[in-house]
Coordinates of C-alpha atoms in Angstrom, one line a residue:
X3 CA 24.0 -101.3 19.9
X4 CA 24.9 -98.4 21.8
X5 CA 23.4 -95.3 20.9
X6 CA 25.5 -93.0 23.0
X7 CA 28.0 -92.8 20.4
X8 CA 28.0 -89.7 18.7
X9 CA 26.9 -89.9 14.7
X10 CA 29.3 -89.1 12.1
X11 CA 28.4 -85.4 10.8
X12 CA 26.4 -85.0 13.1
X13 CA 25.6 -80.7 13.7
X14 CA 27.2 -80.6 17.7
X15 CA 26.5 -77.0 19.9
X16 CA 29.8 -75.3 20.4
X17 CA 30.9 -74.1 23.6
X18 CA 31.4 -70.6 24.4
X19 CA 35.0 -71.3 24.0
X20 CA 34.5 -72.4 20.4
X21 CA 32.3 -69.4 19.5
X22 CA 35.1 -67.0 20.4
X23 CA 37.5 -69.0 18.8
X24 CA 35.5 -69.2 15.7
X25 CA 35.0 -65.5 15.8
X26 CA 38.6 -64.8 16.4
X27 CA 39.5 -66.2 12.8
X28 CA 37.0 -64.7 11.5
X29 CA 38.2 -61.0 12.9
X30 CA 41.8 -62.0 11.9
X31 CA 40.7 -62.4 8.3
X32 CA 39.3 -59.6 8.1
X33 CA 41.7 -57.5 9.1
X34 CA 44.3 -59.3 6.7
X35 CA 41.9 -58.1 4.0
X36 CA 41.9 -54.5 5.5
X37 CA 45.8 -54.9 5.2
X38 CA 45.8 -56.1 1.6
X39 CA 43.6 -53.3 0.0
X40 CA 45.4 -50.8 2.4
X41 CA 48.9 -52.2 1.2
X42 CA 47.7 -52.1 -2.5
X43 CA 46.8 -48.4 -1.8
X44 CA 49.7 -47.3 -0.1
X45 CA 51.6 -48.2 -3.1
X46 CA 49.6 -46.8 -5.9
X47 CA 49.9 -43.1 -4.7
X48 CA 49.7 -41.4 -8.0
X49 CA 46.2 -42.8 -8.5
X50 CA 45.2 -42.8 -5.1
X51 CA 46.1 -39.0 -4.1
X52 CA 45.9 -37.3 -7.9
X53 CA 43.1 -39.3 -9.8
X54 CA 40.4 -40.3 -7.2
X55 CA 41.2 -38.3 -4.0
X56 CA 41.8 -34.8 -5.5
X57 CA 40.0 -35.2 -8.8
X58 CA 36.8 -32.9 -7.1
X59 CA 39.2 -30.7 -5.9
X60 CA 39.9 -29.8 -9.6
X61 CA 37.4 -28.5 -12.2
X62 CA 37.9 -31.1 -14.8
X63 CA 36.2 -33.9 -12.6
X64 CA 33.8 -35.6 -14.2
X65 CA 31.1 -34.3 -11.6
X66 CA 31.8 -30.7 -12.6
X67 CA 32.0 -31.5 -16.5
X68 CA 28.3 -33.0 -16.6
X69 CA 26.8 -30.0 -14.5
X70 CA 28.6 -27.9 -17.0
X71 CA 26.9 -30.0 -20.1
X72 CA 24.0 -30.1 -18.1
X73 CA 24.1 -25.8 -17.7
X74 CA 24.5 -25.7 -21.3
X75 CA 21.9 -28.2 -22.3
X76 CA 18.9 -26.2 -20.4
X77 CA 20.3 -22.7 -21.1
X78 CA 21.8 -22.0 -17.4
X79 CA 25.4 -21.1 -17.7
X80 CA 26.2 -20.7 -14.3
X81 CA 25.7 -24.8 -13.7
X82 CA 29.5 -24.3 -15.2
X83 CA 32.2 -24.9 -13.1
X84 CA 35.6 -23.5 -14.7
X85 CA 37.5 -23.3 -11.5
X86 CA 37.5 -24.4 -7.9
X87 CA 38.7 -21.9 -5.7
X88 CA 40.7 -22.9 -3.3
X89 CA 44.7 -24.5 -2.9
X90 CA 45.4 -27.6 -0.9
X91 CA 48.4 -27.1 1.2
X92 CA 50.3 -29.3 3.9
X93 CA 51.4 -26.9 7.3
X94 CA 53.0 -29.9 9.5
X95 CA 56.9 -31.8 8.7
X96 CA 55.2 -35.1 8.4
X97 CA 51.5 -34.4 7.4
X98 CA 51.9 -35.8 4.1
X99 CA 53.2 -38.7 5.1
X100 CA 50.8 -39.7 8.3
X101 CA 47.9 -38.7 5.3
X102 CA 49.4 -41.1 2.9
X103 CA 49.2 -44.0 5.7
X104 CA 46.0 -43.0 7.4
X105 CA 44.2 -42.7 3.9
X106 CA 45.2 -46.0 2.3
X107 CA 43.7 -48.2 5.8
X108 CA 40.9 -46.2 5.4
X109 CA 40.9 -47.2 1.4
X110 CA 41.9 -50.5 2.5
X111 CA 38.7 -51.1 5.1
X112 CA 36.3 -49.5 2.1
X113 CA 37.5 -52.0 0.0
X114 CA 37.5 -54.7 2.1
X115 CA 33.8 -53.7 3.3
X116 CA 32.1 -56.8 1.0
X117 CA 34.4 -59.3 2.3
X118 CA 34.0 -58.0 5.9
X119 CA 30.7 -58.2 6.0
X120 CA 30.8 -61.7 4.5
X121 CA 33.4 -63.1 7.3
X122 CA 30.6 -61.3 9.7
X123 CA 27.6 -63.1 8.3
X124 CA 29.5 -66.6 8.1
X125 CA 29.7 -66.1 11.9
X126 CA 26.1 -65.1 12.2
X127 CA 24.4 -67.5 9.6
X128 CA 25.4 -70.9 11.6
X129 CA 23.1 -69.2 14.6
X130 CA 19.7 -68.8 12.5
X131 CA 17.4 -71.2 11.8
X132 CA 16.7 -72.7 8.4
X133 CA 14.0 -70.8 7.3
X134 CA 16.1 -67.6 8.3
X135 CA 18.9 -68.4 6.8
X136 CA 16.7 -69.0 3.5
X137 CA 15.0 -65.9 3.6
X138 CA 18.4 -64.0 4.3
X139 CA 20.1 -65.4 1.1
X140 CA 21.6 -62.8 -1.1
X141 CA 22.3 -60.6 1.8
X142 CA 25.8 -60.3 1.7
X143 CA 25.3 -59.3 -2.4
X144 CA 22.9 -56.9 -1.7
X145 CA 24.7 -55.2 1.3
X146 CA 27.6 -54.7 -0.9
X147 CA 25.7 -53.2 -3.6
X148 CA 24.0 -50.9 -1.9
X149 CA 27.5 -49.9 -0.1
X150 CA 29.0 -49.3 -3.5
X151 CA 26.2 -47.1 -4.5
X152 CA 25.7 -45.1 -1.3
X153 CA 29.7 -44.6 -1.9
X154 CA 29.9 -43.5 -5.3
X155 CA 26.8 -41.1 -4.8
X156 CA 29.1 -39.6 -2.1
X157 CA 31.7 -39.2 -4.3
X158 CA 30.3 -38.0 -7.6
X159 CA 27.2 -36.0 -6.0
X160 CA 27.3 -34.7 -2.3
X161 CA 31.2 -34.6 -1.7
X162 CA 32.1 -32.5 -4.9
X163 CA 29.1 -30.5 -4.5
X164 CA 29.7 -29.7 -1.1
X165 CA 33.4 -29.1 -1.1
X166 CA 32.8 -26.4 -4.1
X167 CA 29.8 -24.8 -2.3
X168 CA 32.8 -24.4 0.5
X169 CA 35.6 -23.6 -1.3
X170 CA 33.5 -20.7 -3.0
X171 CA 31.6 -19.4 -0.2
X172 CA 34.1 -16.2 1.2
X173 CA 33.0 -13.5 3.7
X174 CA 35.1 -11.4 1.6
X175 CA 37.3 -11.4 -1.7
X176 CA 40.2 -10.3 0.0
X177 CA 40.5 -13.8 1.7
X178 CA 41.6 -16.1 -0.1
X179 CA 40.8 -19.8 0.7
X180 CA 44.2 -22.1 1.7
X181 CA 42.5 -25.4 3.0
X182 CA 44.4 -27.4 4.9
X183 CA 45.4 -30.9 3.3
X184 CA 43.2 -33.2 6.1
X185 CA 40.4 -30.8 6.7
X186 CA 39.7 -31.4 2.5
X187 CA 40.1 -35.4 2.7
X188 CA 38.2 -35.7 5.9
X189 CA 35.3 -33.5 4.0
X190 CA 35.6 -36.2 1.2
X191 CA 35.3 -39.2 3.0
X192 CA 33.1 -38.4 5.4
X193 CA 30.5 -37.6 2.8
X194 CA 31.1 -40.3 0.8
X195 CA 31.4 -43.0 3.4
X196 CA 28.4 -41.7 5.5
X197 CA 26.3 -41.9 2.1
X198 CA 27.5 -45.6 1.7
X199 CA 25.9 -46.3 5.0
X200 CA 22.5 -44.8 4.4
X201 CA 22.2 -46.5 1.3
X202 CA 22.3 -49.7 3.7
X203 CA 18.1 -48.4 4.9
X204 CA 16.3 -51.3 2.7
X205 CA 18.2 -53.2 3.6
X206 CA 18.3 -52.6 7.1
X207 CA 14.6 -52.4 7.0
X208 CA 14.8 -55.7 5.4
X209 CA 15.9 -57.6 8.8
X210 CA 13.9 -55.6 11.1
X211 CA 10.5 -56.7 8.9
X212 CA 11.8 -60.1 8.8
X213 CA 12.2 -60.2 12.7
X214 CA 8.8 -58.8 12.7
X215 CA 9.9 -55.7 14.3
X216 CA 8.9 -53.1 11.7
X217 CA 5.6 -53.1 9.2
X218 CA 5.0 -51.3 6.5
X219 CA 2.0 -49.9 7.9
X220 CA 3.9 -48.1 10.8
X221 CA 6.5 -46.9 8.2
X222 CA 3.5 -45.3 6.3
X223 CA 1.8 -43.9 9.4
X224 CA 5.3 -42.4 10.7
X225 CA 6.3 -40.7 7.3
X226 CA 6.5 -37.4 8.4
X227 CA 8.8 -38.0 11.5
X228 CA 11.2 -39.8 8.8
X229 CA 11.2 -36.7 6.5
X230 CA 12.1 -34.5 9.6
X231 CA 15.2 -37.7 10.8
X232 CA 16.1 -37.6 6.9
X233 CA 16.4 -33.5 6.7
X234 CA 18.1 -33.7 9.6
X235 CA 20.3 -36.6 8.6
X236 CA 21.2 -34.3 4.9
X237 CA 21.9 -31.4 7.1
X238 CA 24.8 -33.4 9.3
X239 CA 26.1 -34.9 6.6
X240 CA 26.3 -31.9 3.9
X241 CA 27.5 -28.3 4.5
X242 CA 25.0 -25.9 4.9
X243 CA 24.3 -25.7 1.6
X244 CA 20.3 -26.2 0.7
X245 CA 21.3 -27.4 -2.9
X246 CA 23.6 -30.0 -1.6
X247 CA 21.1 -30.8 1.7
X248 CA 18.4 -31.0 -1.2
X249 CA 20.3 -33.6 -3.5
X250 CA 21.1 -35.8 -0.5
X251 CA 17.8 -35.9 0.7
X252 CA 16.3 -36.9 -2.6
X253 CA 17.4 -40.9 -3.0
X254 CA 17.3 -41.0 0.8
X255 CA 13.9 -40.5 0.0
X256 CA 13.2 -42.8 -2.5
X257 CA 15.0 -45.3 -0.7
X258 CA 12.6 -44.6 2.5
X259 CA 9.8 -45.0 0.0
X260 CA 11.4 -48.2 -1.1
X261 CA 12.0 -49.7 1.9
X262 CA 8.2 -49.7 2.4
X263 CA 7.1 -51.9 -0.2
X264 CA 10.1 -54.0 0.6
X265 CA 8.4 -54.0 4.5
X266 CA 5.3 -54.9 2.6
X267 CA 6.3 -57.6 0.5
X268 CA 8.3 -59.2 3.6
X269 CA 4.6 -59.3 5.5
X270 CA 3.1 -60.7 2.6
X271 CA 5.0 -63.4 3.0
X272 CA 4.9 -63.7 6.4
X273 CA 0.9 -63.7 6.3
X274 CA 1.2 -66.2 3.3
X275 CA 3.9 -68.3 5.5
X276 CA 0.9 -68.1 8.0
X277 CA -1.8 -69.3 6.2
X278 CA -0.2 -72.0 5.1
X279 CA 0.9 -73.1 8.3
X280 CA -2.6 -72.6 10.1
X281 CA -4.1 -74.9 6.9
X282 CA -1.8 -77.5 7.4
X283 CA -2.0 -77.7 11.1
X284 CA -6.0 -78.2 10.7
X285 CA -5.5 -80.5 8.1
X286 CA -3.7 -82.8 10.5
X287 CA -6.2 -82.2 13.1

């Protein structure tokens, strides 16, 4: 019988060649997705631009309603936003129209983020070995999640926040504020996409434990220096606003503090994983 013959289903390396060709579809897939979300974007304007881009431009967004409630509830009337003081206003031909394009791919790649990430980690997965791929399952859920989170924080909390700390602030009363029609939307969605991302810290700190890279007790002993890196972090990411640096830094926090015991239960389980290991290998000897 010859055993040269290569066995039906049998897992076979792939070549370099393969890899990029693998990774190629993968890419092109993605980027169809982008074009679907951005396509379904582009043509619901009226929701896009009025309801969910310029909602915390007016003071009827939800955000400013609850702080209002909120002001009432504890006695603090000033919590009360009744207007937002600036106008939106477009000073180029076809600034409207290169906004309206430019804002639905970058809908269209927010959106599309989950199934991204999951065309990305097909790619990866084939490369780990069993017991990684085991302890990575769920990874692709909980990536997502957190995203969403991260990005509705930045929209309901820091972005309003800090665009009426902004639009309010004047050097004198005389002025009055005319923001330009990008400089608003690129205040918007850099908040509330640079909070999507830090929401990603467990699970970052997820991998790194699992790679053995990070422990829980260095995380502990190295606190401080992440309180400074998260300040710091707030401050780039929110006007110079304490209020708004304050609220931003709070669930980073908490998340920080959560990523530890997720760091701590990842080295349980290596040390368990251990154990085991080291009792089976001297029951065989």
């Amino acid at each position: 019988m010859n055993t040269d013959q290569p066995i039906v289903g049998e897992a076979h390396e792939m070549s370099f060649i393969d890899h990029l060709e693998a990774l190629r579809w993968h890419i092109i897939r993605s980027a169809i997705s982008i074009v679907v979300f951005a396509t379904i974007a582009f043509f619901n304007k009226d929701f896009l631009f009025h309801d969910l881009l310029l909602g915390p431009s007016r003071a009827d967004f939800w955000t400013y309603r609850m702080f209002c409630r909120f002001g009432q509830w504890i006695g603090a009337p000033d919590l009360c936003m009744d207007k937002v003081g600036f106008i939106i206003q477009n000073r180029e031909m076809s600034g409207q129209l290169t906004m309206h394009i430019s804002t639905s791919f970058m809908v269209g790649i927010v959106l599309a983020f989950p199934y991204t990430f999951w065309e990305i980690w097909r790619f990866i997965k084939p490369g780990l070995y069993p017991h990684e791929q085991q302890n990575s399952r769920g990874a692709v859920f909980f990536v997502s999640v957190l995203f969403a989170l991260g990005l509705m924080f930045g929209y309901y909390i820091a972005a309003p926040l800090s665009i009426n700390f902004l639009a309010s602030y004047t050097v004198d009363p005389t002025i009055e504020n005319q923001i330009d029609m990008q400089s608003y939307l690129s205040t918007l969605t850099t908040m509330s996409i640079s909070t999507a991302f830090v929401f990603e810290l467990p699970m970052i700190v997820f991998f790194l434990a699992k790679a053995g890279l990070i422990t829980p007790e260095i995380m502990r002993l190295y606190r401080k220096h992440a309180i400074v890196v998260i300040l710091i972090i707030a401050a780039v990411i929110t006007p110079p606003d304490i209020s708004a640096q304050i609220i931003v830094t709070i669930p980073i926090l908490i998340l920080y503090e959560l990523s530890i015991n997720i760091a701590r239960i990842v080295a349980k389980g290596r040390t368990a994983a251990l154990n085991a290991q080291l009792a089976q290998n001297n029951g065989i000897s």
